[in-house]
């Protein structure tokens, strides 16, 4: 990734890639996240959003839900599915918690 991002979305995409690879490969395959690596990523990078991600049961549930091919590791595609789902959940939360403006039209 030698090209500088020219937009916020390109920056976000690069950040997702860099963050995944910051944690992947510390324990084995450099292209996947082990349970330990996933727990560290969730704790360090999403702690304020996920709350008690230090809970082993929560990490196991996330891992089992993400590990579509049941290989005990999360690859980049599985990681992006998690990030997409979390982004949708955050969007829904912020939309639901936003005060209604009865006079404003909804923009698409």
mmCIF file of N, CA and C in Angstrom:
data_model
loop_
_atom_site.group_PDB
_atom_site.id
_atom_site.type_symbol
_atom_site.label_atom_id
_atom_site.label_comp_id
_atom_site.label_asym_id
_atom_site.label_seq_id
_atom_site.Cartn_x
_atom_site.Cartn_y
_atom_site.Cartn_z
ATOM 1 N N UNK A 1 0.841 -1.188 0.000
ATOM 2 C CA UNK A 1 0.000 0.000 0.000
ATOM 3 C C UNK A 1 0.878 1.239 0.000
ATOM 4 N N UNK A 2 1.490 1.501 -1.111
ATOM 5 C CA UNK A 2 2.371 2.651 -1.181
ATOM 6 C C UNK A 2 1.619 3.926 -1.536
ATOM 7 N N UNK A 3 0.458 3.784 -2.109
ATOM 8 C CA UNK A 3 -0.331 4.955 -2.497
ATOM 9 C C UNK A 3 -1.037 5.556 -1.285
ATOM 10 N N UNK A 4 -0.927 6.862 -1.160
ATOM 11 C CA UNK A 4 -1.624 7.559 -0.082
ATOM 12 C C UNK A 4 -3.117 7.583 -0.373
ATOM 13 N N UNK A 5 -3.933 7.344 0.646
ATOM 14 C CA UNK A 5 -5.384 7.389 0.424
ATOM 15 C C UNK A 5 -5.823 8.810 0.075
ATOM 16 N N UNK A 6 -6.772 8.898 -0.838
ATOM 17 C CA UNK A 6 -7.246 10.218 -1.257
ATOM 18 C C UNK A 6 -8.629 10.537 -0.708
ATOM 19 N N UNK A 7 -9.185 9.623 0.049
ATOM 20 C CA UNK A 7 -10.512 9.865 0.618
ATOM 21 C C UNK A 7 -10.603 9.207 1.994
ATOM 22 N N UNK A 8 -11.617 9.594 2.748
ATOM 23 C CA UNK A 8 -11.838 8.993 4.067
ATOM 24 C C UNK A 8 -12.101 7.502 3.960
ATOM 25 N N UNK A 9 -12.849 7.096 2.948
ATOM 26 C CA UNK A 9 -13.167 5.682 2.791
ATOM 27 C C UNK A 9 -11.919 4.859 2.460
ATOM 28 N N UNK A 10 -11.051 5.402 1.596
ATOM 29 C CA UNK A 10 -9.797 4.709 1.300
ATOM 30 C C UNK A 10 -8.933 4.602 2.553
ATOM 31 N N UNK A 11 -8.907 5.652 3.361
ATOM 32 C CA UNK A 11 -8.157 5.616 4.623
ATOM 33 C C UNK A 11 -8.719 4.546 5.550
ATOM 34 N N UNK A 12 -10.041 4.463 5.626
ATOM 35 C CA UNK A 12 -10.684 3.460 6.480
ATOM 36 C C UNK A 12 -10.335 2.046 6.008
ATOM 37 N N UNK A 13 -10.346 1.825 4.698
ATOM 38 C CA UNK A 13 -10.005 0.507 4.161
ATOM 39 C C UNK A 13 -8.559 0.143 4.504
ATOM 40 N N UNK A 14 -7.655 1.100 4.323
ATOM 41 C CA UNK A 14 -6.250 0.838 4.658
ATOM 42 C C UNK A 14 -6.085 0.556 6.144
ATOM 43 N N UNK A 15 -6.827 1.270 6.979
ATOM 44 C CA UNK A 15 -6.731 1.066 8.421
ATOM 45 C C UNK A 15 -7.225 -0.330 8.810
ATOM 46 N N UNK A 16 -8.292 -0.807 8.183
ATOM 47 C CA UNK A 16 -8.772 -2.169 8.455
ATOM 48 C C UNK A 16 -7.696 -3.196 8.112
ATOM 49 N N UNK A 17 -7.069 -3.026 6.956
ATOM 50 C CA UNK A 17 -6.023 -3.961 6.516
ATOM 51 C C UNK A 17 -4.836 -3.915 7.476
ATOM 52 N N UNK A 18 -4.380 -2.717 7.804
ATOM 53 C CA UNK A 18 -3.225 -2.574 8.702
ATOM 54 C C UNK A 18 -3.524 -3.124 10.090
ATOM 55 N N UNK A 19 -4.720 -2.879 10.584
ATOM 56 C CA UNK A 19 -5.081 -3.355 11.925
ATOM 57 C C UNK A 19 -5.126 -4.884 11.962
ATOM 58 N N UNK A 20 -5.721 -5.497 10.948
ATOM 59 C CA UNK A 20 -5.758 -6.968 10.888
ATOM 60 C C UNK A 20 -4.338 -7.523 10.943
ATOM 61 N N UNK A 21 -3.452 -6.979 10.119
ATOM 62 C CA UNK A 21 -2.093 -7.522 10.032
ATOM 63 C C UNK A 21 -1.223 -7.145 11.227
ATOM 64 N N UNK A 22 -1.618 -6.139 11.972
ATOM 65 C CA UNK A 22 -0.918 -5.787 13.216
ATOM 66 C C UNK A 22 -1.033 -6.933 14.224
ATOM 67 N N UNK A 23 -2.176 -7.627 14.223
ATOM 68 C CA UNK A 23 -2.434 -8.695 15.194
ATOM 69 C C UNK A 23 -2.254 -10.093 14.617
ATOM 70 N N UNK A 24 -2.426 -10.267 13.325
ATOM 71 C CA UNK A 24 -2.320 -11.610 12.736
ATOM 72 C C UNK A 24 -0.863 -12.060 12.690
ATOM 73 N N UNK A 25 -0.674 -13.354 12.806
ATOM 74 C CA UNK A 25 0.650 -13.925 12.649
ATOM 75 C C UNK A 25 1.523 -13.933 13.875
ATOM 76 N N UNK A 26 1.050 -13.410 14.979
ATOM 77 C CA UNK A 26 1.849 -13.475 16.208
ATOM 78 C C UNK A 26 1.913 -14.910 16.723
ATOM 79 N N UNK A 27 0.854 -15.682 16.420
ATOM 80 C CA UNK A 27 0.756 -17.077 16.856
ATOM 81 C C UNK A 27 0.470 -17.962 15.649
ATOM 82 N N UNK A 28 1.430 -18.195 14.802
ATOM 83 C CA UNK A 28 1.211 -19.095 13.671
ATOM 84 C C UNK A 28 1.041 -18.355 12.360
ATOM 85 N N UNK A 29 0.000 -18.727 11.623
ATOM 86 C CA UNK A 29 -0.237 -18.206 10.277
ATOM 87 C C UNK A 29 -0.347 -16.687 10.288
ATOM 88 N N UNK A 30 0.458 -16.035 9.450
ATOM 89 C CA UNK A 30 0.459 -14.572 9.437
ATOM 90 C C UNK A 30 -0.742 -13.976 8.710
ATOM 91 N N UNK A 31 -1.558 -14.812 8.109
ATOM 92 C CA UNK A 31 -2.736 -14.327 7.386
ATOM 93 C C UNK A 31 -4.045 -14.616 8.111
ATOM 94 N N UNK A 32 -3.949 -15.081 9.366
ATOM 95 C CA UNK A 32 -5.152 -15.365 10.145
ATOM 96 C C UNK A 32 -4.964 -14.889 11.586
ATOM 97 N N UNK A 33 -6.094 -14.775 12.280
ATOM 98 C CA UNK A 33 -6.094 -14.442 13.701
ATOM 99 C C UNK A 33 -6.437 -15.695 14.500
ATOM 100 N N UNK A 34 -5.588 -16.015 15.457
ATOM 101 C CA UNK A 34 -5.916 -17.099 16.388
ATOM 102 C C UNK A 34 -6.893 -16.557 17.422
ATOM 103 N N UNK A 35 -7.368 -17.415 18.318
ATOM 104 C CA UNK A 35 -8.254 -16.949 19.393
ATOM 105 C C UNK A 35 -7.581 -15.860 20.233
ATOM 106 N N UNK A 36 -6.324 -16.085 20.572
ATOM 107 C CA UNK A 36 -5.585 -15.112 21.368
ATOM 108 C C UNK A 36 -5.402 -13.786 20.650
ATOM 109 N N UNK A 37 -5.081 -13.866 19.372
ATOM 110 C CA UNK A 37 -4.904 -12.646 18.575
ATOM 111 C C UNK A 37 -6.227 -11.899 18.425
ATOM 112 N N UNK A 38 -7.308 -12.646 18.200
ATOM 113 C CA UNK A 38 -8.624 -12.015 18.078
ATOM 114 C C UNK A 38 -9.001 -11.331 19.388
ATOM 115 N N UNK A 39 -8.756 -11.994 20.501
ATOM 116 C CA UNK A 39 -9.070 -11.401 21.804
ATOM 117 C C UNK A 39 -8.273 -10.114 22.005
ATOM 118 N N UNK A 40 -6.993 -10.142 21.677
ATOM 119 C CA UNK A 40 -6.155 -8.949 21.815
ATOM 120 C C UNK A 40 -6.668 -7.819 20.914
ATOM 121 N N UNK A 41 -7.015 -8.137 19.674
ATOM 122 C CA UNK A 41 -7.547 -7.128 18.754
ATOM 123 C C UNK A 41 -8.841 -6.529 19.288
ATOM 124 N N UNK A 42 -9.767 -7.367 19.724
ATOM 125 C CA UNK A 42 -11.045 -6.872 20.240
ATOM 126 C C UNK A 42 -10.847 -5.989 21.464
ATOM 127 N N UNK A 43 -9.957 -6.408 22.350
ATOM 128 C CA UNK A 43 -9.709 -5.660 23.584
ATOM 129 C C UNK A 43 -9.033 -4.325 23.303
ATOM 130 N N UNK A 44 -7.994 -4.355 22.483
ATOM 131 C CA UNK A 44 -7.202 -3.151 22.232
ATOM 132 C C UNK A 44 -7.874 -2.177 21.277
ATOM 133 N N UNK A 45 -8.534 -2.687 20.266
ATOM 134 C CA UNK A 45 -9.042 -1.822 19.201
ATOM 135 C C UNK A 45 -10.530 -1.481 19.329
ATOM 136 N N UNK A 46 -11.303 -2.331 20.007
ATOM 137 C CA UNK A 46 -12.756 -2.115 20.079
ATOM 138 C C UNK A 46 -13.278 -2.142 21.512
ATOM 139 N N UNK A 47 -12.403 -1.990 22.480
ATOM 140 C CA UNK A 47 -12.783 -2.085 23.879
ATOM 141 C C UNK A 47 -13.907 -1.158 24.287
ATOM 142 N N UNK A 48 -13.878 0.079 23.814
ATOM 143 C CA UNK A 48 -14.918 1.030 24.219
ATOM 144 C C UNK A 48 -16.257 0.726 23.554
ATOM 145 N N UNK A 49 -16.253 0.047 22.422
ATOM 146 C CA UNK A 49 -17.503 -0.306 21.740
ATOM 147 C C UNK A 49 -18.076 -1.618 22.248
ATOM 148 N N UNK A 50 -17.195 -2.562 22.548
ATOM 149 C CA UNK A 50 -17.658 -3.899 22.927
ATOM 150 C C UNK A 50 -17.789 -4.083 24.429
ATOM 151 N N UNK A 51 -17.295 -3.146 25.190
ATOM 152 C CA UNK A 51 -17.401 -3.264 26.639
ATOM 153 C C UNK A 51 -16.513 -4.361 27.159
ATOM 154 N N UNK A 52 -17.095 -5.399 27.715
ATOM 155 C CA UNK A 52 -16.347 -6.458 28.380
ATOM 156 C C UNK A 52 -15.889 -7.530 27.394
ATOM 157 N N UNK A 53 -15.106 -7.129 26.404
ATOM 158 C CA UNK A 53 -14.609 -8.127 25.457
ATOM 159 C C UNK A 53 -13.493 -8.962 26.070
ATOM 160 N N UNK A 54 -13.089 -8.632 27.310
ATOM 161 C CA UNK A 54 -12.086 -9.434 28.003
ATOM 162 C C UNK A 54 -12.691 -10.755 28.473
ATOM 163 N N UNK A 55 -14.004 -10.848 28.449
ATOM 164 C CA UNK A 55 -14.724 -12.045 28.847
ATOM 165 C C UNK A 55 -14.432 -13.169 27.847
ATOM 166 N N UNK A 56 -13.875 -14.269 28.344
ATOM 167 C CA UNK A 56 -13.498 -15.382 27.466
ATOM 168 C C UNK A 56 -14.693 -15.965 26.727
ATOM 169 N N UNK A 57 -15.854 -16.032 27.371
ATOM 170 C CA UNK A 57 -17.043 -16.566 26.701
ATOM 171 C C UNK A 57 -17.437 -15.699 25.515
ATOM 172 N N UNK A 58 -17.344 -14.377 25.667
ATOM 173 C CA UNK A 58 -17.687 -13.473 24.577
ATOM 174 C C UNK A 58 -16.729 -13.659 23.405
ATOM 175 N N UNK A 59 -15.442 -13.795 23.696
ATOM 176 C CA UNK A 59 -14.452 -14.001 22.637
ATOM 177 C C UNK A 59 -14.718 -15.333 21.934
ATOM 178 N N UNK A 60 -15.017 -16.365 22.700
ATOM 179 C CA UNK A 60 -15.320 -17.673 22.102
ATOM 180 C C UNK A 60 -16.548 -17.599 21.196
ATOM 181 N N UNK A 61 -17.584 -16.888 21.651
ATOM 182 C CA UNK A 61 -18.796 -16.752 20.839
ATOM 183 C C UNK A 61 -18.482 -16.025 19.543
ATOM 184 N N UNK A 62 -17.755 -14.913 19.623
ATOM 185 C CA UNK A 62 -17.384 -14.164 18.413
ATOM 186 C C UNK A 62 -16.561 -15.057 17.494
ATOM 187 N N UNK A 63 -15.603 -15.765 18.056
ATOM 188 C CA UNK A 63 -14.737 -16.640 17.259
ATOM 189 C C UNK A 63 -15.555 -17.717 16.566
ATOM 190 N N UNK A 64 -16.444 -18.369 17.303
ATOM 191 C CA UNK A 64 -17.257 -19.433 16.712
ATOM 192 C C UNK A 64 -18.197 -18.894 15.643
ATOM 193 N N UNK A 65 -18.746 -17.702 15.871
ATOM 194 C CA UNK A 65 -19.635 -17.107 14.877
ATOM 195 C C UNK A 65 -18.880 -16.703 13.614
ATOM 196 N N UNK A 66 -17.647 -16.251 13.779
ATOM 197 C CA UNK A 66 -16.862 -15.769 12.641
ATOM 198 C C UNK A 66 -16.193 -16.883 11.854
ATOM 199 N N UNK A 67 -15.777 -17.904 12.540
ATOM 200 C CA UNK A 67 -14.975 -18.957 11.923
ATOM 201 C C UNK A 67 -15.843 -19.835 11.032
ATOM 202 N N UNK A 68 -16.203 -19.282 9.879
ATOM 203 C CA UNK A 68 -17.147 -19.938 8.971
ATOM 204 C C UNK A 68 -16.646 -21.296 8.491
ATOM 205 N N UNK A 69 -15.342 -21.444 8.294
ATOM 206 C CA UNK A 69 -14.820 -22.712 7.787
ATOM 207 C C UNK A 69 -14.318 -23.632 8.897
ATOM 208 N N UNK A 70 -14.577 -23.264 10.166
ATOM 209 C CA UNK A 70 -14.261 -24.096 11.336
ATOM 210 C C UNK A 70 -12.804 -24.554 11.411
ATOM 211 N N UNK A 71 -11.878 -23.657 11.060
ATOM 212 C CA UNK A 71 -10.468 -24.024 11.146
ATOM 213 C C UNK A 71 -9.798 -23.492 12.412
ATOM 214 N N UNK A 72 -10.585 -22.871 13.312
ATOM 215 C CA UNK A 72 -10.045 -22.360 14.563
ATOM 216 C C UNK A 72 -9.335 -21.037 14.435
ATOM 217 N N UNK A 73 -9.387 -20.442 13.259
ATOM 218 C CA UNK A 73 -8.758 -19.154 13.026
ATOM 219 C C UNK A 73 -9.699 -18.266 12.227
ATOM 220 N N UNK A 74 -9.461 -16.957 12.321
ATOM 221 C CA UNK A 74 -10.276 -15.989 11.573
ATOM 222 C C UNK A 74 -9.399 -15.392 10.485
ATOM 223 N N UNK A 75 -9.816 -15.594 9.231
ATOM 224 C CA UNK A 75 -9.058 -15.001 8.128
ATOM 225 C C UNK A 75 -9.563 -13.588 7.852
ATOM 226 N N UNK A 76 -8.965 -12.923 6.884
ATOM 227 C CA UNK A 76 -9.306 -11.528 6.626
ATOM 228 C C UNK A 76 -10.768 -11.363 6.212
ATOM 229 N N UNK A 77 -11.282 -12.271 5.401
ATOM 230 C CA UNK A 77 -12.683 -12.190 4.980
ATOM 231 C C UNK A 77 -13.613 -12.297 6.176
ATOM 232 N N UNK A 78 -13.337 -13.245 7.057
ATOM 233 C CA UNK A 78 -14.153 -13.411 8.264
ATOM 234 C C UNK A 78 -14.052 -12.173 9.159
ATOM 235 N N UNK A 79 -12.860 -11.578 9.243
ATOM 236 C CA UNK A 79 -12.661 -10.351 10.015
ATOM 237 C C UNK A 79 -13.486 -9.200 9.441
ATOM 238 N N UNK A 80 -13.508 -9.069 8.135
ATOM 239 C CA UNK A 80 -14.265 -7.988 7.497
ATOM 240 C C UNK A 80 -15.766 -8.180 7.726
ATOM 241 N N UNK A 81 -16.231 -9.407 7.769
ATOM 242 C CA UNK A 81 -17.638 -9.675 8.089
ATOM 243 C C UNK A 81 -17.950 -9.153 9.493
ATOM 244 N N UNK A 82 -17.054 -9.395 10.453
ATOM 245 C CA UNK A 82 -17.229 -8.870 11.809
ATOM 246 C C UNK A 82 -17.280 -7.350 11.790
ATOM 247 N N UNK A 83 -16.345 -6.722 11.106
ATOM 248 C CA UNK A 83 -16.296 -5.263 11.071
ATOM 249 C C UNK A 83 -17.549 -4.685 10.416
ATOM 250 N N UNK A 84 -18.032 -5.326 9.367
ATOM 251 C CA UNK A 84 -19.262 -4.877 8.720
ATOM 252 C C UNK A 84 -20.456 -4.986 9.654
ATOM 253 N N UNK A 85 -20.565 -6.115 10.346
ATOM 254 C CA UNK A 85 -21.681 -6.320 11.275
ATOM 255 C C UNK A 85 -21.630 -5.317 12.423
ATOM 256 N N UNK A 86 -20.443 -5.056 12.957
ATOM 257 C CA UNK A 86 -20.306 -4.076 14.036
ATOM 258 C C UNK A 86 -20.639 -2.666 13.556
ATOM 259 N N UNK A 87 -20.252 -2.349 12.335
ATOM 260 C CA UNK A 87 -20.547 -1.027 11.775
ATOM 261 C C UNK A 87 -22.045 -0.849 11.582
ATOM 262 N N UNK A 88 -22.721 -1.877 11.108
ATOM 263 C CA UNK A 88 -24.183 -1.821 10.964
ATOM 264 C C UNK A 88 -24.834 -1.647 12.334
ATOM 265 N N UNK A 89 -24.366 -2.396 13.326
ATOM 266 C CA UNK A 89 -24.931 -2.294 14.675
ATOM 267 C C UNK A 89 -24.727 -0.892 15.245
ATOM 268 N N UNK A 90 -23.554 -0.314 15.035
ATOM 269 C CA UNK A 90 -23.297 1.052 15.515
ATOM 270 C C UNK A 90 -24.189 2.052 14.795
ATOM 271 N N UNK A 91 -24.334 1.896 13.501
ATOM 272 C CA UNK A 91 -25.200 2.787 12.729
ATOM 273 C C UNK A 91 -26.637 2.706 13.245
ATOM 274 N N UNK A 92 -27.120 1.491 13.452
ATOM 275 C CA UNK A 92 -28.484 1.302 13.968
ATOM 276 C C UNK A 92 -28.637 1.927 15.347
ATOM 277 N N UNK A 93 -27.629 1.745 16.198
ATOM 278 C CA UNK A 93 -27.680 2.307 17.549
ATOM 279 C C UNK A 93 -27.756 3.827 17.497
ATOM 280 N N UNK A 94 -26.900 4.436 16.680
ATOM 281 C CA UNK A 94 -26.870 5.896 16.616
ATOM 282 C C UNK A 94 -28.129 6.452 15.953
ATOM 283 N N UNK A 95 -28.689 5.726 14.995
ATOM 284 C CA UNK A 95 -29.953 6.164 14.391
ATOM 285 C C UNK A 95 -31.087 6.084 15.402
ATOM 286 N N UNK A 96 -31.116 5.000 16.176
ATOM 287 C CA UNK A 96 -32.166 4.816 17.179
ATOM 288 C C UNK A 96 -32.061 5.813 18.323
ATOM 289 N N UNK A 97 -30.833 6.223 18.654
ATOM 290 C CA UNK A 97 -30.657 7.130 19.784
ATOM 291 C C UNK A 97 -30.703 8.604 19.376
ATOM 292 N N UNK A 98 -30.799 8.861 18.074
ATOM 293 C CA UNK A 98 -30.852 10.237 17.578
ATOM 294 C C UNK A 98 -32.249 10.801 17.823
ATOM 295 N N UNK A 99 -32.346 12.008 18.392
ATOM 296 C CA UNK A 99 -33.668 12.605 18.617
ATOM 297 C C UNK A 99 -34.393 12.825 17.294
ATOM 298 N N UNK A 100 -35.669 12.530 17.306
ATOM 299 C CA UNK A 100 -36.488 12.706 16.107
ATOM 300 C C UNK A 100 -36.648 14.181 15.796
ATOM 301 N N UNK A 101 -36.456 14.526 14.540
ATOM 302 C CA UNK A 101 -36.705 15.887 14.068
ATOM 303 C C UNK A 101 -37.895 15.794 13.128
ATOM 304 N N UNK A 102 -39.064 16.046 13.646
ATOM 305 C CA UNK A 102 -40.293 15.829 12.912
ATOM 306 C C UNK A 102 -40.392 16.666 11.646
ATOM 307 N N UNK A 103 -39.702 17.822 11.602
ATOM 308 C CA UNK A 103 -39.809 18.694 10.445
ATOM 309 C C UNK A 103 -38.797 18.377 9.367
ATOM 310 N N UNK A 104 -37.804 17.554 9.681
ATOM 311 C CA UNK A 104 -36.741 17.271 8.706
ATOM 312 C C UNK A 104 -37.115 16.093 7.824
ATOM 313 N N UNK A 105 -36.688 16.178 6.581
ATOM 314 C CA UNK A 105 -36.909 15.078 5.644
ATOM 315 C C UNK A 105 -35.759 14.101 5.780
ATOM 316 N N UNK A 106 -36.034 12.836 5.601
ATOM 317 C CA UNK A 106 -35.013 11.802 5.676
ATOM 318 C C UNK A 106 -34.215 11.809 4.377
ATOM 319 N N UNK A 107 -32.879 11.842 4.491
ATOM 320 C CA UNK A 107 -32.000 11.826 3.325
ATOM 321 C C UNK A 107 -31.482 10.423 3.104
ATOM 322 N N UNK A 108 -31.348 10.026 1.867
ATOM 323 C CA UNK A 108 -30.799 8.697 1.539
ATOM 324 C C UNK A 108 -29.329 8.788 1.259
#
